[in-house]
Amino acid sequence: MNIAIFIIAALSAYLISGLNPAIILSSLIYHEDIRKNPNGSGNPGFTNFKRCYGLKWAWLVMLLDISKAIVLELIFGWLFTIFVGENQRLLGIAWTGLFAMIGHAYPCWYKFKGGKAFLVCVTTLFLINWKAGLFAFILLSVLLLITHYMSLSTIISMIAGAIVLPFLGVTIFPSILFALCAAFTTFRHKENIKHLASGDERKFYFFKHKEKKTTNTSDEEQSK
């Protein structure tokens, strides 16, 4: 086994995924750091971008977050088939996805303060097994429509995705690596879990919705 390709994949995924579209676009378009916007939660991701600036450019944030994960994971998935083994594409995808999530969440470019890495996580799941990804996406959508809690929907859907992978024929190491991705996503939502438990987690709506005022802005800290 070529250890070098594991190191190269991890470093490349960490560094490239650490480039945050929400921070870059908020600076270029609105001339401010989204993490310092008084109307948001401080999280540099799709959900908070939507809260601060609306959906128009938030979709681009989502697209760029997903695209960087796709490019990185497909490239290293292919390279793993060359340098690790013919049947190790999924291992390469899962390994790269895990470090892409770490880079997104703790980027060296922004003093190790990044997003929740949910979009990278769900993209990784789709690339490992599209059926598991579709199942998790549908589950997330249903939960979000019912509860309007993005954090809760995110956590449950990613854990469920990790659970179904082995039943869909995914081998042990990619399954374990994605389980770590799901665990990492849950860890990144630890503050949201506290707010859910105390009943003061605010709800998420794609379109404008009148909500009761609250001093807590944690709802938009979840993803991405």
PDB file of C-alpha atoms in Angstrom:
ATOM      1  CA  MET A   1       0.000   0.000   0.000  1.00  0.00           C
ATOM      2  CA  ASN A   2       1.342   3.396  -0.996  1.00  0.00           C
ATOM      3  CA  ILE A   3       1.250   5.516   2.169  1.00  0.00           C
ATOM      4  CA  ALA A   4       2.243   8.627   0.218  1.00  0.00           C
ATOM      5  CA  ILE A   5      -1.081   8.805  -1.616  1.00  0.00           C
ATOM      6  CA  PHE A   6      -2.942   8.785   1.718  1.00  0.00           C
ATOM      7  CA  ILE A   7      -0.821  11.715   2.931  1.00  0.00           C
ATOM      8  CA  ILE A   8      -1.146  13.652  -0.321  1.00  0.00           C
ATOM      9  CA  ALA A   9      -4.918  13.122  -0.402  1.00  0.00           C
ATOM     10  CA  ALA A  10      -5.315  14.214   3.225  1.00  0.00           C
ATOM     11  CA  LEU A  11      -3.209  17.362   2.843  1.00  0.00           C
ATOM     12  CA  SER A  12      -4.744  18.357  -0.499  1.00  0.00           C
ATOM     13  CA  ALA A  13      -8.276  17.825   0.772  1.00  0.00           C
ATOM     14  CA  TYR A  14      -7.592  19.751   3.971  1.00  0.00           C
ATOM     15  CA  LEU A  15      -5.983  22.746   2.268  1.00  0.00           C
ATOM     16  CA  ILE A  16      -8.304  23.069  -0.723  1.00  0.00           C
ATOM     17  CA  SER A  17     -11.519  22.391   1.160  1.00  0.00           C
ATOM     18  CA  GLY A  18     -10.425  24.982   3.712  1.00  0.00           C
ATOM     19  CA  LEU A  19     -11.043  27.710   1.130  1.00  0.00           C
ATOM     20  CA  ASN A  20     -14.498  28.821   2.238  1.00  0.00           C
ATOM     21  CA  PRO A  21     -16.938  30.152  -0.410  1.00  0.00           C
ATOM     22  CA  ALA A  22     -19.126  31.904   2.178  1.00  0.00           C
ATOM     23  CA  ILE A  23     -16.202  33.907   3.531  1.00  0.00           C
ATOM     24  CA  ILE A  24     -14.831  34.655   0.058  1.00  0.00           C
ATOM     25  CA  LEU A  25     -18.173  35.720  -1.452  1.00  0.00           C
ATOM     26  CA  SER A  26     -19.230  37.813   1.551  1.00  0.00           C
ATOM     27  CA  SER A  27     -15.944  39.680   1.205  1.00  0.00           C
ATOM     28  CA  LEU A  28     -16.130  40.110  -2.573  1.00  0.00           C
ATOM     29  CA  ILE A  29     -19.823  40.970  -2.855  1.00  0.00           C
ATOM     30  CA  TYR A  30     -20.744  42.589   0.453  1.00  0.00           C
ATOM     31  CA  HIS A  31     -17.286  43.757   1.573  1.00  0.00           C
ATOM     32  CA  GLU A  32     -17.550  42.162   4.995  1.00  0.00           C
ATOM     33  CA  ASP A  33     -16.730  38.932   6.800  1.00  0.00           C
ATOM     34  CA  ILE A  34     -19.882  36.827   7.148  1.00  0.00           C
ATOM     35  CA  ARG A  35     -18.599  35.628  10.510  1.00  0.00           C
ATOM     36  CA  LYS A  36     -18.956  39.182  11.806  1.00  0.00           C
ATOM     37  CA  ASN A  37     -22.385  39.978  10.361  1.00  0.00           C
ATOM     38  CA  PRO A  38     -24.644  41.034  13.281  1.00  0.00           C
ATOM     39  CA  ASN A  39     -27.712  39.405  11.729  1.00  0.00           C
ATOM     40  CA  GLY A  40     -26.190  35.934  11.572  1.00  0.00           C
ATOM     41  CA  SER A  41     -24.756  33.226  13.747  1.00  0.00           C
ATOM     42  CA  GLY A  42     -21.118  33.660  12.756  1.00  0.00           C
ATOM     43  CA  ASN A  43     -20.994  30.366  10.888  1.00  0.00           C
ATOM     44  CA  PRO A  44     -19.545  30.616   7.357  1.00  0.00           C
ATOM     45  CA  GLY A  45     -21.912  28.299   5.526  1.00  0.00           C
ATOM     46  CA  PHE A  46     -24.956  28.125   3.269  1.00  0.00           C
ATOM     47  CA  THR A  47     -27.572  28.432   6.006  1.00  0.00           C
ATOM     48  CA  ASN A  48     -26.070  31.477   7.657  1.00  0.00           C
ATOM     49  CA  PHE A  49     -25.297  33.060   4.259  1.00  0.00           C
ATOM     50  CA  LYS A  50     -28.979  32.719   3.406  1.00  0.00           C
ATOM     51  CA  ARG A  51     -29.950  34.364   6.702  1.00  0.00           C
ATOM     52  CA  CYS A  52     -27.534  37.272   6.253  1.00  0.00           C
ATOM     53  CA  TYR A  53     -27.867  37.981   2.532  1.00  0.00           C
ATOM     54  CA  GLY A  54     -30.775  35.987   1.118  1.00  0.00           C
ATOM     55  CA  LEU A  55     -30.919  33.000  -1.213  1.00  0.00           C
ATOM     56  CA  LYS A  56     -29.516  34.594  -4.378  1.00  0.00           C
ATOM     57  CA  TRP A  57     -25.821  34.122  -3.615  1.00  0.00           C
ATOM     58  CA  ALA A  58     -26.392  31.420  -0.999  1.00  0.00           C
ATOM     59  CA  TRP A  59     -27.054  28.943  -3.817  1.00  0.00           C
ATOM     60  CA  LEU A  60     -23.601  29.732  -5.204  1.00  0.00           C
ATOM     61  CA  VAL A  61     -22.095  29.038  -1.781  1.00  0.00           C
ATOM     62  CA  MET A  62     -23.812  25.656  -1.794  1.00  0.00           C
ATOM     63  CA  LEU A  63     -22.695  24.891  -5.346  1.00  0.00           C
ATOM     64  CA  LEU A  64     -19.060  25.765  -4.621  1.00  0.00           C
ATOM     65  CA  ASP A  65     -18.982  23.755  -1.382  1.00  0.00           C
ATOM     66  CA  ILE A  66     -20.388  20.723  -3.175  1.00  0.00           C
ATOM     67  CA  SER A  67     -18.166  21.188  -6.234  1.00  0.00           C
ATOM     68  CA  LYS A  68     -14.898  21.309  -4.327  1.00  0.00           C
ATOM     69  CA  ALA A  69     -15.819  18.078  -2.550  1.00  0.00           C
ATOM     70  CA  ILE A  70     -16.785  16.371  -5.816  1.00  0.00           C
ATOM     71  CA  VAL A  71     -13.589  17.365  -7.615  1.00  0.00           C
ATOM     72  CA  LEU A  72     -11.290  16.383  -4.755  1.00  0.00           C
ATOM     73  CA  GLU A  73     -12.972  13.058  -4.085  1.00  0.00           C
ATOM     74  CA  LEU A  74     -13.259  11.993  -7.719  1.00  0.00           C
ATOM     75  CA  ILE A  75      -9.617  12.812  -8.397  1.00  0.00           C
ATOM     76  CA  PHE A  76      -8.301  10.935  -5.384  1.00  0.00           C
ATOM     77  CA  GLY A  77     -10.793   8.143  -5.815  1.00  0.00           C
ATOM     78  CA  TRP A  78      -9.231   7.580  -9.230  1.00  0.00           C
ATOM     79  CA  LEU A  79      -5.677   7.940  -7.915  1.00  0.00           C
ATOM     80  CA  PHE A  80      -6.365   5.356  -5.212  1.00  0.00           C
ATOM     81  CA  THR A  81      -7.270   2.830  -7.910  1.00  0.00           C
ATOM     82  CA  ILE A  82      -3.819   3.419  -9.401  1.00  0.00           C
ATOM     83  CA  PHE A  83      -1.620   3.601  -6.304  1.00  0.00           C
ATOM     84  CA  VAL A  84      -3.540   1.584  -3.703  1.00  0.00           C
ATOM     85  CA  GLY A  85      -5.573  -1.014  -5.565  1.00  0.00           C
ATOM     86  CA  GLU A  86      -8.012  -1.468  -8.423  1.00  0.00           C
ATOM     87  CA  ASN A  87     -10.990  -1.760  -6.094  1.00  0.00           C
ATOM     88  CA  GLN A  88     -10.052   1.058  -3.717  1.00  0.00           C
ATOM     89  CA  ARG A  89     -11.922   3.949  -5.349  1.00  0.00           C
ATOM     90  CA  LEU A  90     -14.464   4.192  -2.528  1.00  0.00           C
ATOM     91  CA  LEU A  91     -11.679   4.118   0.039  1.00  0.00           C
ATOM     92  CA  GLY A  92     -10.097   7.099  -1.720  1.00  0.00           C
ATOM     93  CA  ILE A  93     -13.396   8.968  -1.796  1.00  0.00           C
ATOM     94  CA  ALA A  94     -14.163   8.340   1.871  1.00  0.00           C
ATOM     95  CA  TRP A  95     -10.624   9.135   3.033  1.00  0.00           C
ATOM     96  CA  THR A  96     -10.531  12.368   1.019  1.00  0.00           C
ATOM     97  CA  GLY A  97     -14.017  13.324   2.180  1.00  0.00           C
ATOM     98  CA  LEU A  98     -13.091  13.008   5.842  1.00  0.00           C
ATOM     99  CA  PHE A  99     -10.111  15.338   5.505  1.00  0.00           C
ATOM    100  CA  ALA A 100     -12.088  17.714   3.296  1.00  0.00           C
ATOM    101  CA  MET A 101     -14.567  18.010   6.156  1.00  0.00           C
ATOM    102  CA  ILE A 102     -11.785  18.700   8.644  1.00  0.00           C
ATOM    103  CA  GLY A 103     -10.356  21.352   6.324  1.00  0.00           C
ATOM    104  CA  HIS A 104     -13.753  22.990   5.910  1.00  0.00           C
ATOM    105  CA  ALA A 105     -14.393  23.010   9.653  1.00  0.00           C
ATOM    106  CA  TYR A 106     -10.899  23.969  10.841  1.00  0.00           C
ATOM    107  CA  PRO A 107      -9.224  25.845   7.968  1.00  0.00           C
ATOM    108  CA  CYS A 108      -5.697  27.100   8.499  1.00  0.00           C
ATOM    109  CA  TRP A 109      -6.540  29.985   6.137  1.00  0.00           C
ATOM    110  CA  TYR A 110      -9.076  31.480   8.583  1.00  0.00           C
ATOM    111  CA  LYS A 111      -7.517  30.857  11.991  1.00  0.00           C
ATOM    112  CA  PHE A 112      -9.104  27.392  12.131  1.00  0.00           C
ATOM    113  CA  LYS A 113     -12.647  28.813  12.282  1.00  0.00           C
ATOM    114  CA  GLY A 114     -14.789  27.327   9.537  1.00  0.00           C
ATOM    115  CA  GLY A 115     -18.201  25.860   8.821  1.00  0.00           C
ATOM    116  CA  LYS A 116     -20.017  22.730   9.900  1.00  0.00           C
ATOM    117  CA  ALA A 117     -19.000  20.731   6.789  1.00  0.00           C
ATOM    118  CA  PHE A 118     -22.427  19.193   6.227  1.00  0.00           C
ATOM    119  CA  LEU A 119     -22.417  19.777   2.467  1.00  0.00           C
ATOM    120  CA  VAL A 120     -19.043  18.072   2.171  1.00  0.00           C
ATOM    121  CA  CYS A 121     -20.385  15.188   4.244  1.00  0.00           C
ATOM    122  CA  VAL A 122     -23.515  14.598   2.181  1.00  0.00           C
ATOM    123  CA  THR A 123     -21.528  14.913  -1.059  1.00  0.00           C
ATOM    124  CA  THR A 124     -19.142  12.253   0.209  1.00  0.00           C
ATOM    125  CA  LEU A 125     -22.056   9.956   0.971  1.00  0.00           C
ATOM    126  CA  PHE A 126     -23.482  10.381  -2.542  1.00  0.00           C
ATOM    127  CA  LEU A 127     -20.122   9.572  -4.116  1.00  0.00           C
ATOM    128  CA  ILE A 128     -19.623   6.492  -1.958  1.00  0.00           C
ATOM    129  CA  ASN A 129     -23.078   5.161  -2.780  1.00  0.00           C
ATOM    130  CA  TRP A 130     -25.751   7.202  -4.547  1.00  0.00           C
ATOM    131  CA  LYS A 131     -28.548   5.099  -3.075  1.00  0.00           C
ATOM    132  CA  ALA A 132     -27.391   5.880   0.460  1.00  0.00           C
ATOM    133  CA  GLY A 133     -27.013   9.524  -0.487  1.00  0.00           C
ATOM    134  CA  LEU A 134     -30.511   9.674  -1.945  1.00  0.00           C
ATOM    135  CA  PHE A 135     -31.965   7.945   1.099  1.00  0.00           C
ATOM    136  CA  ALA A 136     -30.247  10.423   3.436  1.00  0.00           C
ATOM    137  CA  PHE A 137     -31.308  13.410   1.319  1.00  0.00           C
ATOM    138  CA  ILE A 138     -34.957  12.324   1.269  1.00  0.00           C
ATOM    139  CA  LEU A 139     -34.872  11.700   5.006  1.00  0.00           C
ATOM    140  CA  LEU A 140     -33.321  15.121   5.605  1.00  0.00           C
ATOM    141  CA  SER A 141     -35.953  16.796   3.407  1.00  0.00           C
ATOM    142  CA  VAL A 142     -38.836  15.093   5.194  1.00  0.00           C
ATOM    143  CA  LEU A 143     -37.459  15.909   8.640  1.00  0.00           C
ATOM    144  CA  LEU A 144     -36.806  19.510   7.626  1.00  0.00           C
ATOM    145  CA  LEU A 145     -40.345  19.921   6.298  1.00  0.00           C
ATOM    146  CA  ILE A 146     -41.802  18.449   9.481  1.00  0.00           C
ATOM    147  CA  THR A 147     -39.566  20.012  12.145  1.00  0.00           C
ATOM    148  CA  HIS A 148     -37.840  22.940  10.383  1.00  0.00           C
ATOM    149  CA  TYR A 149     -34.739  22.129  12.436  1.00  0.00           C
ATOM    150  CA  MET A 150     -31.824  21.977  10.016  1.00  0.00           C
ATOM    151  CA  SER A 151     -29.402  20.764  12.671  1.00  0.00           C
ATOM    152  CA  LEU A 152     -31.621  17.864  13.762  1.00  0.00           C
ATOM    153  CA  SER A 153     -32.357  16.891  10.159  1.00  0.00           C
ATOM    154  CA  THR A 154     -28.662  17.021   9.289  1.00  0.00           C
ATOM    155  CA  ILE A 155     -27.520  14.850  12.191  1.00  0.00           C
ATOM    156  CA  ILE A 156     -30.191  12.171  11.800  1.00  0.00           C
ATOM    157  CA  SER A 157     -29.838  11.913   8.020  1.00  0.00           C
ATOM    158  CA  MET A 158     -26.048  11.521   8.092  1.00  0.00           C
ATOM    159  CA  ILE A 159     -26.149   8.919  10.854  1.00  0.00           C
ATOM    160  CA  ALA A 160     -28.823   7.037   8.914  1.00  0.00           C
ATOM    161  CA  GLY A 161     -26.671   7.230   5.782  1.00  0.00           C
ATOM    162  CA  ALA A 162     -23.747   5.709   7.654  1.00  0.00           C
ATOM    163  CA  ILE A 163     -25.947   2.900   8.971  1.00  0.00           C
ATOM    164  CA  VAL A 164     -27.283   1.844   5.549  1.00  0.00           C
ATOM    165  CA  LEU A 165     -23.923   1.770   3.722  1.00  0.00           C
ATOM    166  CA  PRO A 166     -22.929  -1.779   4.768  1.00  0.00           C
ATOM    167  CA  PHE A 167     -26.389  -3.052   3.804  1.00  0.00           C
ATOM    168  CA  LEU A 168     -25.857  -1.648   0.309  1.00  0.00           C
ATOM    169  CA  GLY A 169     -22.659  -3.633  -0.176  1.00  0.00           C
ATOM    170  CA  VAL A 170     -20.113  -0.954   0.692  1.00  0.00           C
ATOM    171  CA  THR A 171     -16.984  -2.556   2.122  1.00  0.00           C
ATOM    172  CA  ILE A 172     -15.817  -2.089   5.688  1.00  0.00           C
ATOM    173  CA  PHE A 173     -13.169   0.636   5.419  1.00  0.00           C
ATOM    174  CA  PRO A 174     -15.190   3.145   3.352  1.00  0.00           C
ATOM    175  CA  SER A 175     -18.152   2.457   5.660  1.00  0.00           C
ATOM    176  CA  ILE A 176     -16.049   3.101   8.765  1.00  0.00           C
ATOM    177  CA  LEU A 177     -14.587   6.276   7.295  1.00  0.00           C
ATOM    178  CA  PHE A 178     -18.017   7.627   6.475  1.00  0.00           C
ATOM    179  CA  ALA A 179     -19.206   6.711   9.959  1.00  0.00           C
ATOM    180  CA  LEU A 180     -16.405   8.979  11.181  1.00  0.00           C
ATOM    181  CA  CYS A 181     -17.681  11.692   8.818  1.00  0.00           C
ATOM    182  CA  ALA A 182     -21.170  11.359  10.322  1.00  0.00           C
ATOM    183  CA  ALA A 183     -19.715  11.460  13.836  1.00  0.00           C
ATOM    184  CA  PHE A 184     -17.725  14.560  12.917  1.00  0.00           C
ATOM    185  CA  THR A 185     -20.879  16.244  11.619  1.00  0.00           C
ATOM    186  CA  THR A 186     -22.647  15.434  14.874  1.00  0.00           C
ATOM    187  CA  PHE A 187     -19.725  16.823  16.879  1.00  0.00           C
ATOM    188  CA  ARG A 188     -19.767  20.048  14.860  1.00  0.00           C
ATOM    189  CA  HIS A 189     -23.415  20.481  15.809  1.00  0.00           C
ATOM    190  CA  LYS A 190     -22.826  20.049  19.538  1.00  0.00           C
ATOM    191  CA  GLU A 191     -24.054  23.566  20.343  1.00  0.00           C
ATOM    192  CA  ASN A 192     -27.189  22.995  18.298  1.00  0.00           C
ATOM    193  CA  ILE A 193     -27.804  19.769  20.211  1.00  0.00           C
ATOM    194  CA  LYS A 194     -27.690  21.738  23.469  1.00  0.00           C
ATOM    195  CA  HIS A 195     -30.211  24.234  22.111  1.00  0.00           C
ATOM    196  CA  LEU A 196     -32.457  21.439  20.863  1.00  0.00           C
ATOM    197  CA  ALA A 197     -32.384  19.855  24.303  1.00  0.00           C
ATOM    198  CA  SER A 198     -33.246  23.136  25.998  1.00  0.00           C
ATOM    199  CA  GLY A 199     -35.968  23.928  23.454  1.00  0.00           C
ATOM    200  CA  ASP A 200     -34.517  27.191  22.173  1.00  0.00           C
ATOM    201  CA  GLU A 201     -33.117  26.050  18.828  1.00  0.00           C
ATOM    202  CA  ARG A 202     -34.584  28.326  16.167  1.00  0.00           C
ATOM    203  CA  LYS A 203     -36.168  26.943  13.043  1.00  0.00           C
ATOM    204  CA  PHE A 204     -35.038  27.135   9.433  1.00  0.00           C
ATOM    205  CA  TYR A 205     -37.207  28.247   6.511  1.00  0.00           C
ATOM    206  CA  PHE A 206     -36.099  28.610   2.891  1.00  0.00           C
ATOM    207  CA  PHE A 207     -38.444  31.535   2.424  1.00  0.00           C
ATOM    208  CA  LYS A 208     -39.360  34.400   4.693  1.00  0.00           C
ATOM    209  CA  HIS A 209     -41.343  33.345   7.707  1.00  0.00           C
ATOM    210  CA  LYS A 210     -42.409  35.294  10.746  1.00  0.00           C
ATOM    211  CA  GLU A 211     -40.733  33.911  13.839  1.00  0.00           C
ATOM    212  CA  LYS A 212     -40.909  34.837  17.470  1.00  0.00           C
ATOM    213  CA  LYS A 213     -37.952  36.886  18.520  1.00  0.00           C
ATOM    214  CA  THR A 214     -35.340  35.160  20.629  1.00  0.00           C
ATOM    215  CA  THR A 215     -31.914  36.015  21.899  1.00  0.00           C
ATOM    216  CA  ASN A 216     -30.450  32.808  20.497  1.00  0.00           C
ATOM    217  CA  THR A 217     -29.126  32.766  16.930  1.00  0.00           C
ATOM    218  CA  SER A 218     -27.907  29.207  16.930  1.00  0.00           C
ATOM    219  CA  ASP A 219     -30.290  27.943  14.251  1.00  0.00           C
ATOM    220  CA  GLU A 220     -28.109  28.962  11.369  1.00  0.00           C
ATOM    221  CA  GLU A 221     -24.931  27.500  12.788  1.00  0.00           C
ATOM    222  CA  GLN A 222     -25.571  24.116  11.347  1.00  0.00           C
ATOM    223  CA  SER A 223     -24.292  23.253   8.118  1.00  0.00           C
ATOM    224  CA  LYS A 224     -22.064  23.557   5.662  1.00  0.00           C
TER     225      LYS A 224
END
